[in-house]
Amino acid sequence: ALCWGSGQTSLSPCQFLRRQQVLQLYRKILRAIREVPAEQDRRYLKDWAREEFKRNKNATEEDAIRMMITQGNMQLQELQRTLKLAKS
C-alpha cells in the first residue's frame, strides 16, 4: 500500500500510521537507552537517537521511510541484546 496525498496539510491514513510507527520506535529506543548503565553512554545514545530522527523527519519517500524504520528496529534489537548480555 502506497501513501498518496503529499502536498496536503493533513496526513493520509497511511501517513498517520507510518508516523505512529516512527514515534513508537523512537519511544522504544529511548526506553532501551534508559537501561544503559553509564551516564555518559546514555547521554551519547540519546543525542545520537534524537539527531537521527531529527535528520530524517522531513523524509516523504515511502520506501525510504520503511527502510529507516526497519533499520531502526534492528538497531534497537542490537541495543537490547547488548544490554541483556551486559546484565548476565
Short mmCIF file of N, CA, C and O in Angstrom, two decimals:
data_model
loop_
_atom_site.label_atom_id
_atom_site.label_comp_id
_atom_site.label_asym_id
_atom_site.label_seq_id
_atom_site.Cartn_x
_atom_site.Cartn_y
_atom_site.Cartn_z
N ALA A 1 0.84 -1.20 0.00
CA ALA A 1 0.00 0.00 0.00
C ALA A 1 0.88 1.25 0.00
O ALA A 1 1.74 1.38 0.85
N LEU A 2 0.65 2.10 -0.94
CA LEU A 2 1.43 3.34 -1.03
C LEU A 2 0.66 4.49 -0.40
O LEU A 2 -0.55 4.46 -0.34
N CYS A 3 1.41 5.48 0.07
CA CYS A 3 0.79 6.68 0.63
C CYS A 3 0.75 7.75 -0.44
O CYS A 3 1.77 8.09 -1.00
N TRP A 4 -0.45 8.24 -0.72
CA TRP A 4 -0.57 9.39 -1.62
C TRP A 4 -0.98 10.58 -0.80
O TRP A 4 -1.26 10.46 0.38
N GLY A 5 -1.03 11.72 -1.46
CA GLY A 5 -1.52 12.90 -0.78
C GLY A 5 -0.41 13.81 -0.30
O GLY A 5 -0.60 14.58 0.61
N SER A 6 0.79 13.72 -0.89
CA SER A 6 1.84 14.65 -0.50
C SER A 6 1.43 16.03 -0.98
O SER A 6 0.77 16.17 -1.99
N GLY A 7 1.82 17.03 -0.22
CA GLY A 7 1.42 18.38 -0.57
C GLY A 7 0.19 18.82 0.21
O GLY A 7 -0.14 19.98 0.22
N GLN A 8 -0.48 17.87 0.83
CA GLN A 8 -1.62 18.23 1.68
C GLN A 8 -1.11 18.61 3.06
O GLN A 8 -0.04 18.20 3.46
N THR A 9 -1.93 19.36 3.77
CA THR A 9 -1.53 19.71 5.13
C THR A 9 -1.92 18.61 6.11
O THR A 9 -1.26 18.41 7.11
N SER A 10 -2.99 17.90 5.81
CA SER A 10 -3.40 16.82 6.71
C SER A 10 -2.76 15.50 6.25
O SER A 10 -2.44 15.33 5.08
N LEU A 11 -2.61 14.58 7.20
CA LEU A 11 -1.99 13.29 6.89
C LEU A 11 -3.02 12.33 6.34
O LEU A 11 -4.16 12.30 6.81
N SER A 12 -2.62 11.52 5.37
CA SER A 12 -3.49 10.45 4.90
C SER A 12 -3.47 9.37 5.98
O SER A 12 -2.58 9.35 6.83
N PRO A 13 -4.45 8.47 5.98
CA PRO A 13 -4.44 7.39 6.99
C PRO A 13 -3.13 6.60 6.99
O PRO A 13 -2.60 6.26 8.03
N CYS A 14 -2.58 6.38 5.79
CA CYS A 14 -1.33 5.64 5.67
C CYS A 14 -0.18 6.42 6.30
O CYS A 14 0.64 5.85 7.03
N GLN A 15 -0.13 7.72 6.03
CA GLN A 15 0.93 8.55 6.61
C GLN A 15 0.80 8.63 8.12
O GLN A 15 1.79 8.64 8.85
N PHE A 16 -0.45 8.69 8.59
CA PHE A 16 -0.70 8.73 10.03
C PHE A 16 -0.15 7.47 10.70
O PHE A 16 0.53 7.55 11.72
N LEU A 17 -0.45 6.32 10.11
CA LEU A 17 0.03 5.04 10.66
C LEU A 17 1.55 4.97 10.65
O LEU A 17 2.18 4.51 11.60
N ARG A 18 2.14 5.44 9.56
CA ARG A 18 3.60 5.43 9.45
C ARG A 18 4.21 6.32 10.53
O ARG A 18 5.18 5.96 11.18
N ARG A 19 3.59 7.49 10.74
CA ARG A 19 4.07 8.42 11.77
C ARG A 19 3.98 7.76 13.15
O ARG A 19 4.89 7.88 13.97
N GLN A 20 2.88 7.03 13.40
CA GLN A 20 2.72 6.32 14.67
C GLN A 20 3.84 5.29 14.85
O GLN A 20 4.38 5.15 15.94
N GLN A 21 4.17 4.59 13.77
CA GLN A 21 5.25 3.59 13.81
C GLN A 21 6.57 4.24 14.19
O GLN A 21 7.32 3.72 14.99
N VAL A 22 6.84 5.39 13.58
CA VAL A 22 8.10 6.10 13.82
C VAL A 22 8.17 6.56 15.28
O VAL A 22 9.18 6.37 15.96
N LEU A 23 7.08 7.15 15.77
CA LEU A 23 7.05 7.63 17.16
C LEU A 23 7.20 6.48 18.15
O LEU A 23 7.90 6.59 19.15
N GLN A 24 6.56 5.36 17.84
CA GLN A 24 6.64 4.18 18.69
C GLN A 24 8.09 3.66 18.75
O GLN A 24 8.59 3.32 19.82
N LEU A 25 8.74 3.63 17.61
CA LEU A 25 10.13 3.20 17.53
C LEU A 25 11.01 4.14 18.35
O LEU A 25 11.86 3.69 19.13
N TYR A 26 10.80 5.43 18.20
CA TYR A 26 11.58 6.44 18.94
C TYR A 26 11.44 6.22 20.45
O TYR A 26 12.42 6.21 21.18
N ARG A 27 10.19 6.03 20.90
CA ARG A 27 9.95 5.80 22.33
C ARG A 27 10.63 4.53 22.82
O ARG A 27 11.21 4.51 23.90
N LYS A 28 10.55 3.47 22.02
CA LYS A 28 11.18 2.19 22.41
C LYS A 28 12.70 2.35 22.53
O LYS A 28 13.31 1.80 23.44
N ILE A 29 13.29 3.10 21.60
CA ILE A 29 14.73 3.33 21.63
C ILE A 29 15.11 4.11 22.88
O ILE A 29 16.04 3.74 23.60
N LEU A 30 14.36 5.19 23.17
CA LEU A 30 14.66 5.98 24.37
C LEU A 30 14.50 5.14 25.64
O LEU A 30 15.28 5.27 26.58
N ARG A 31 13.48 4.28 25.65
CA ARG A 31 13.25 3.42 26.81
C ARG A 31 14.43 2.45 27.00
O ARG A 31 14.89 2.23 28.12
N ALA A 32 14.91 1.90 25.90
CA ALA A 32 16.04 0.97 25.96
C ALA A 32 17.30 1.70 26.44
O ALA A 32 18.07 1.16 27.24
N ILE A 33 17.49 2.92 25.97
CA ILE A 33 18.67 3.71 26.35
C ILE A 33 18.69 3.96 27.86
O ILE A 33 19.76 4.00 28.47
N ARG A 34 17.52 4.10 28.46
CA ARG A 34 17.45 4.31 29.92
C ARG A 34 18.09 3.17 30.70
O ARG A 34 18.50 3.36 31.84
N GLU A 35 18.17 1.99 30.08
CA GLU A 35 18.75 0.81 30.73
C GLU A 35 20.28 0.81 30.70
O GLU A 35 20.91 0.02 31.37
N VAL A 36 20.86 1.67 29.87
CA VAL A 36 22.32 1.73 29.74
C VAL A 36 22.90 2.22 31.07
O VAL A 36 22.51 3.28 31.55
N PRO A 37 23.83 1.45 31.65
CA PRO A 37 24.33 1.78 32.98
C PRO A 37 25.13 3.09 33.07
O PRO A 37 24.94 3.87 34.00
N ALA A 38 26.00 3.35 32.11
CA ALA A 38 26.88 4.52 32.20
C ALA A 38 26.18 5.79 31.72
O ALA A 38 25.68 5.85 30.60
N GLU A 39 26.17 6.80 32.59
CA GLU A 39 25.53 8.09 32.30
C GLU A 39 26.02 8.69 30.98
O GLU A 39 25.24 9.14 30.16
N GLN A 40 27.35 8.66 30.77
CA GLN A 40 27.94 9.25 29.57
C GLN A 40 27.47 8.53 28.31
O GLN A 40 27.14 9.18 27.31
N ASP A 41 27.39 7.20 28.36
CA ASP A 41 26.91 6.41 27.22
C ASP A 41 25.43 6.71 26.96
O ASP A 41 25.01 6.81 25.80
N ARG A 42 24.66 6.82 28.04
CA ARG A 42 23.24 7.13 27.90
C ARG A 42 23.06 8.46 27.18
O ARG A 42 22.26 8.56 26.25
N ARG A 43 23.81 9.47 27.61
CA ARG A 43 23.70 10.81 27.00
C ARG A 43 24.08 10.75 25.53
O ARG A 43 23.40 11.32 24.69
N TYR A 44 25.17 10.05 25.23
CA TYR A 44 25.63 9.92 23.84
C TYR A 44 24.55 9.26 22.97
O TYR A 44 24.23 9.75 21.88
N LEU A 45 24.00 8.16 23.45
CA LEU A 45 22.99 7.41 22.68
C LEU A 45 21.71 8.22 22.50
O LEU A 45 21.10 8.19 21.44
N LYS A 46 21.33 8.95 23.52
CA LYS A 46 20.12 9.77 23.45
C LYS A 46 20.31 10.87 22.40
O LYS A 46 19.43 11.11 21.58
N ASP A 47 21.47 11.53 22.43
CA ASP A 47 21.77 12.58 21.44
C ASP A 47 21.81 11.99 20.03
O ASP A 47 21.28 12.59 19.09
N TRP A 48 22.42 10.81 19.92
CA TRP A 48 22.50 10.15 18.62
C TRP A 48 21.10 9.86 18.08
O TRP A 48 20.79 10.16 16.93
N ALA A 49 20.25 9.28 18.93
CA ALA A 49 18.89 8.93 18.50
C ALA A 49 18.12 10.19 18.10
O ALA A 49 17.49 10.23 17.03
N ARG A 50 18.20 11.22 18.92
CA ARG A 50 17.50 12.47 18.63
C ARG A 50 17.94 13.04 17.29
O ARG A 50 17.11 13.43 16.47
N GLU A 51 19.26 13.06 17.05
CA GLU A 51 19.79 13.59 15.80
C GLU A 51 19.34 12.78 14.59
O GLU A 51 18.99 13.34 13.55
N GLU A 52 19.38 11.45 14.71
CA GLU A 52 18.95 10.58 13.60
C GLU A 52 17.49 10.85 13.21
O GLU A 52 17.17 10.98 12.04
N PHE A 53 16.63 10.91 14.22
CA PHE A 53 15.22 11.13 13.94
C PHE A 53 14.98 12.54 13.40
O PHE A 53 14.20 12.73 12.48
N LYS A 54 15.68 13.52 13.96
CA LYS A 54 15.54 14.91 13.50
C LYS A 54 16.01 15.04 12.05
O LYS A 54 15.37 15.69 11.23
N ARG A 55 17.12 14.39 11.74
CA ARG A 55 17.71 14.47 10.40
C ARG A 55 16.76 13.90 9.34
O ARG A 55 16.73 14.36 8.21
N ASN A 56 15.98 12.91 9.71
CA ASN A 56 15.11 12.23 8.74
C ASN A 56 13.65 12.63 8.86
O ASN A 56 12.79 12.03 8.21
N LYS A 57 13.35 13.65 9.68
CA LYS A 57 11.95 13.96 9.95
C LYS A 57 11.17 14.47 8.74
O LYS A 57 9.96 14.37 8.71
N ASN A 58 11.85 15.00 7.74
CA ASN A 58 11.14 15.50 6.56
C ASN A 58 11.11 14.51 5.40
O ASN A 58 10.70 14.86 4.30
N ALA A 59 11.53 13.28 5.66
CA ALA A 59 11.50 12.25 4.62
C ALA A 59 10.06 11.98 4.21
O ALA A 59 9.17 11.90 5.05
N THR A 60 9.83 11.86 2.91
CA THR A 60 8.47 11.60 2.42
C THR A 60 8.41 10.33 1.56
O THR A 60 7.34 9.78 1.35
N GLU A 61 9.55 9.89 1.05
CA GLU A 61 9.61 8.72 0.18
C GLU A 61 9.24 7.47 0.99
O GLU A 61 9.95 7.10 1.93
N GLU A 62 8.14 6.85 0.62
CA GLU A 62 7.58 5.72 1.38
C GLU A 62 8.59 4.58 1.59
O GLU A 62 8.73 4.07 2.69
N ASP A 63 9.28 4.18 0.52
CA ASP A 63 10.24 3.08 0.63
C ASP A 63 11.39 3.43 1.57
O ASP A 63 11.85 2.61 2.36
N ALA A 64 11.86 4.68 1.48
CA ALA A 64 12.96 5.13 2.33
C ALA A 64 12.53 5.11 3.80
O ALA A 64 13.28 4.67 4.67
N ILE A 65 11.31 5.57 4.06
CA ILE A 65 10.81 5.60 5.43
C ILE A 65 10.69 4.18 5.98
O ILE A 65 11.11 3.90 7.10
N ARG A 66 10.14 3.29 5.16
CA ARG A 66 10.01 1.88 5.58
C ARG A 66 11.37 1.29 5.90
O ARG A 66 11.54 0.58 6.89
N MET A 67 12.36 1.60 5.06
CA MET A 67 13.71 1.09 5.26
C MET A 67 14.31 1.65 6.56
O MET A 67 14.95 0.93 7.32
N MET A 68 14.09 2.94 6.81
CA MET A 68 14.63 3.55 8.04
C MET A 68 13.99 2.94 9.29
O MET A 68 14.66 2.73 10.29
N ILE A 69 12.70 2.65 9.21
CA ILE A 69 12.01 2.02 10.35
C ILE A 69 12.61 0.63 10.60
O ILE A 69 12.90 0.27 11.74
N THR A 70 12.82 -0.12 9.53
CA THR A 70 13.42 -1.45 9.65
C THR A 70 14.81 -1.36 10.26
O THR A 70 15.16 -2.10 11.18
N GLN A 71 15.60 -0.41 9.77
CA GLN A 71 16.96 -0.21 10.27
C GLN A 71 16.93 0.18 11.75
O GLN A 71 17.72 -0.32 12.55
N GLY A 72 16.02 1.07 12.10
CA GLY A 72 15.88 1.50 13.49
C GLY A 72 15.51 0.34 14.41
O GLY A 72 16.04 0.22 15.51
N ASN A 73 14.61 -0.52 13.94
CA ASN A 73 14.23 -1.69 14.73
C ASN A 73 15.40 -2.65 14.92
O ASN A 73 15.57 -3.22 15.99
N MET A 74 16.23 -2.80 13.89
CA MET A 74 17.40 -3.67 14.00
C MET A 74 18.40 -3.09 15.01
O MET A 74 18.98 -3.82 15.81
N GLN A 75 18.58 -1.77 14.98
CA GLN A 75 19.49 -1.13 15.92
C GLN A 75 18.96 -1.24 17.35
O GLN A 75 19.72 -1.46 18.29
N LEU A 76 17.64 -1.12 17.50
CA LEU A 76 17.01 -1.29 18.80
C LEU A 76 17.25 -2.71 19.33
O LEU A 76 17.64 -2.90 20.48
N GLN A 77 17.04 -3.71 18.49
CA GLN A 77 17.27 -5.11 18.89
C GLN A 77 18.72 -5.34 19.29
O GLN A 77 18.99 -6.04 20.27
N GLU A 78 19.63 -4.74 18.55
CA GLU A 78 21.05 -4.88 18.86
C GLU A 78 21.36 -4.28 20.23
O GLU A 78 22.07 -4.87 21.03
N LEU A 79 20.81 -3.11 20.49
CA LEU A 79 21.00 -2.45 21.78
C LEU A 79 20.43 -3.31 22.92
O LEU A 79 21.07 -3.52 23.94
N GLN A 80 19.22 -3.84 22.70
CA GLN A 80 18.59 -4.69 23.72
C GLN A 80 19.40 -5.96 23.97
O GLN A 80 19.56 -6.40 25.11
N ARG A 81 19.93 -6.55 22.89
CA ARG A 81 20.77 -7.75 23.02
C ARG A 81 22.03 -7.43 23.84
O ARG A 81 22.41 -8.18 24.72
N THR A 82 22.66 -6.31 23.51
CA THR A 82 23.88 -5.89 24.21
C THR A 82 23.61 -5.66 25.70
O THR A 82 24.39 -6.08 26.55
N LEU A 83 22.48 -5.01 25.99
CA LEU A 83 22.12 -4.75 27.40
C LEU A 83 21.86 -6.06 28.15
O LEU A 83 22.26 -6.20 29.30
N LYS A 84 21.20 -6.99 27.48
CA LYS A 84 20.91 -8.28 28.11
C LYS A 84 22.20 -9.03 28.42
O LYS A 84 22.35 -9.61 29.49
N LEU A 85 23.15 -9.00 27.48
CA LEU A 85 24.45 -9.65 27.69
C LEU A 85 25.21 -9.00 28.83
O LEU A 85 25.85 -9.68 29.63
N ALA A 86 25.15 -7.68 28.91
CA ALA A 86 25.85 -6.95 29.96
C ALA A 86 25.32 -7.30 31.36
O ALA A 86 26.07 -7.33 32.33
N LYS A 87 24.02 -7.59 31.40
CA LYS A 87 23.40 -7.93 32.69
C LYS A 87 23.70 -9.35 33.14
O LYS A 87 23.71 -9.65 34.32
N SER A 88 23.90 -10.24 32.18
CA SER A 88 24.10 -11.67 32.53
C SER A 88 25.50 -11.97 33.02
O SER A 88 26.41 -11.19 32.89
#
